[in-house]
mmCIF file of C-alpha atoms in Angstrom:
data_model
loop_
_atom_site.group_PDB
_atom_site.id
_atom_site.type_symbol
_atom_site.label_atom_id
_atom_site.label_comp_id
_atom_site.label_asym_id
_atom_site.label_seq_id
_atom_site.Cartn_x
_atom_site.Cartn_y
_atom_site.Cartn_z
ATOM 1 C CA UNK G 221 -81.810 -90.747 -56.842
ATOM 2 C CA UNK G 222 -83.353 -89.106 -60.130
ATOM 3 C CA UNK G 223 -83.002 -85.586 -59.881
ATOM 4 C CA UNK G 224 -82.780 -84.998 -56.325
ATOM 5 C CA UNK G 225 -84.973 -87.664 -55.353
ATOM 6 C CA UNK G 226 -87.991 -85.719 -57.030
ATOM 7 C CA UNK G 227 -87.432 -82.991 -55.261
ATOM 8 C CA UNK G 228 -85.847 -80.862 -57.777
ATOM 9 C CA UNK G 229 -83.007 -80.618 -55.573
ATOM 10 C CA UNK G 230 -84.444 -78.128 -53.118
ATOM 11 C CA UNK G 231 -83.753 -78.376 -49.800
ATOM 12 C CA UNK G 232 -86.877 -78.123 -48.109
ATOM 13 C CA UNK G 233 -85.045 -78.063 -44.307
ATOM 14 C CA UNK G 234 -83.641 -74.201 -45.314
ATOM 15 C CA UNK G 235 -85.442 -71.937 -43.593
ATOM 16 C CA UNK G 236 -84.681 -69.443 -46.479
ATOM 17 C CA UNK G 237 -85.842 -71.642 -49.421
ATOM 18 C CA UNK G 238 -88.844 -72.284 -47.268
ATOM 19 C CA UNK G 239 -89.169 -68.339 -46.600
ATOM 20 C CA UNK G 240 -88.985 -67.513 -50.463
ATOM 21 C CA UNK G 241 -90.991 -70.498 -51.551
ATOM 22 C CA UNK G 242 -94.077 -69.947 -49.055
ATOM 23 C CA UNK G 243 -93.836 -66.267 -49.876
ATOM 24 C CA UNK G 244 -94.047 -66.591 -53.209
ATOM 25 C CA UNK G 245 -96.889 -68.783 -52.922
ATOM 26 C CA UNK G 246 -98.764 -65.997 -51.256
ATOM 27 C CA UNK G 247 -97.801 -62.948 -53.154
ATOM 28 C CA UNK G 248 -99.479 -65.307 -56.186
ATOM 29 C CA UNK G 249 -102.233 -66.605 -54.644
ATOM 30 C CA UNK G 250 -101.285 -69.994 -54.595
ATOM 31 C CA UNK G 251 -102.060 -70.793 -51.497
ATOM 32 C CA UNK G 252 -104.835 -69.227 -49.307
ATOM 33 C CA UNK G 253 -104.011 -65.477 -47.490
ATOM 34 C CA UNK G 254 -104.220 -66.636 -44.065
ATOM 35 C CA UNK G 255 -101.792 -69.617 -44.821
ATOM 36 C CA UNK G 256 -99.770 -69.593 -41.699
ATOM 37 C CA UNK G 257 -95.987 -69.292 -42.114
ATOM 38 C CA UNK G 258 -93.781 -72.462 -41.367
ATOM 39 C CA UNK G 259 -91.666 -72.806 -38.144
ATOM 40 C CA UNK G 260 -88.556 -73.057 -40.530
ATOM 41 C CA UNK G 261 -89.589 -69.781 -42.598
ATOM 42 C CA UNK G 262 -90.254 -67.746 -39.211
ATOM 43 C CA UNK G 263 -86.965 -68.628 -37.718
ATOM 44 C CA UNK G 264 -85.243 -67.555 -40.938
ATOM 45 C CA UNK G 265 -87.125 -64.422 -40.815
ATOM 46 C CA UNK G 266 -86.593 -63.854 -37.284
ATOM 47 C CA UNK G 267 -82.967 -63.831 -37.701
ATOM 48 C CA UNK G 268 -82.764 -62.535 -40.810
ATOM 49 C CA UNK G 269 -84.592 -58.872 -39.671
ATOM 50 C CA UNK G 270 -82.125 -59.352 -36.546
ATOM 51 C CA UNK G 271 -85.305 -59.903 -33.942
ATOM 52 C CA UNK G 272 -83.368 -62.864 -32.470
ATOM 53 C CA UNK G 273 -79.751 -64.290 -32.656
ATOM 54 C CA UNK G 274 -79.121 -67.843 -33.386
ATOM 55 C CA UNK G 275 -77.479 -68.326 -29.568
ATOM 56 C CA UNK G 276 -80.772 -67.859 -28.757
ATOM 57 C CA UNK G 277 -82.855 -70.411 -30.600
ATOM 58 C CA UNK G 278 -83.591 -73.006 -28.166
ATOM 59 C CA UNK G 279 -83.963 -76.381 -29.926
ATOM 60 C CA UNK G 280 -84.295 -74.831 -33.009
ATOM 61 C CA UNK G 281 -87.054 -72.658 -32.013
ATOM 62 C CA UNK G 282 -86.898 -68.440 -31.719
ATOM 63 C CA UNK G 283 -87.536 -67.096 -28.511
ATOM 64 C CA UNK G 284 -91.559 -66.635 -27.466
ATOM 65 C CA UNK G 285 -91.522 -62.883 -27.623
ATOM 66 C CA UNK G 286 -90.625 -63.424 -31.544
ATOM 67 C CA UNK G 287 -94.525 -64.906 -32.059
ATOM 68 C CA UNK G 288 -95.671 -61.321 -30.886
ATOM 69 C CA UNK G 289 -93.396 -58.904 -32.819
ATOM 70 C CA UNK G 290 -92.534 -60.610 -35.970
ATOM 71 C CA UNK G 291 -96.309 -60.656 -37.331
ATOM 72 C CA UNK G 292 -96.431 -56.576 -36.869
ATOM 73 C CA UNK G 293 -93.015 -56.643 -38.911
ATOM 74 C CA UNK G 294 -94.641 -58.133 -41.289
ATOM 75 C CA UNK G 295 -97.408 -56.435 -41.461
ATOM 76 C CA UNK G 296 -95.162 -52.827 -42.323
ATOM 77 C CA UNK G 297 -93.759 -54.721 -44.997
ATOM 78 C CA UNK G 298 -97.135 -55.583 -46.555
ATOM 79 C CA UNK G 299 -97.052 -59.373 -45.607
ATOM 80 C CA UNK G 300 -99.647 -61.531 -43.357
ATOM 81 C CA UNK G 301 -97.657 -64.588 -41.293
ATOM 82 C CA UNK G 302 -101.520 -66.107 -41.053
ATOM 83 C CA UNK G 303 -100.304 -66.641 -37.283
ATOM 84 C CA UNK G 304 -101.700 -64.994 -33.738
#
C-alpha cells in the first residue's frame, strides 16, 4: 500500500483520532455546526470525561443514559455533539 493505503496512515477506527479530527472540523467550520458526532468519537469522549467505563460498553456501544448527559457536557465546554 502507498502511504497507508491513501489514508495518510490514520486510523480512522480510533475513537480519539476520530474525536480530534471531527472536532477540529467544527471548531473551523469545515463541516456544518449541527454535524452530529460519530459513534466512535462519543464513546471516546464518554470514557475519556469518565461518564462510562469500558466494562460497560456493550458491543462497543456506551450505555443509553450517556446520549442524555454527554451533550450537556459538551455544551459547558463550548461544544455542540449535533445529537438529541
Amino acid at each position: 500500500k502507498p502511504h497507508g493505503g491513501g489514508s495518510f496512515g490514520i486510523d480512522f477506527q480510533d475513537g480519539h483520532t476520530i474525536y480530534q479530527l471531527w472536532k477540529y472540523a467544527k471548531k473551523r467550520g469545515l463541516i456544518p455546526e449541527s454535524d452530529p458526532i460519530p459513534h466512535s468519537a462519543l464513546v471516546y469522549y464518554s470514557l475519556n470525561k469518565n461518564l462510562c467505563k469500558k466494562k460497560e460498553l456493550v458491543q462497543g456501544r456506551i450505555p443509553d443514559f450517556i446520549y442524555a448527559i454527554a451533550p450537556i457536557i459538551a455544551k459547558k465546554e463550548g461544544m455542540d455533539f449535533g445529537r438529541q
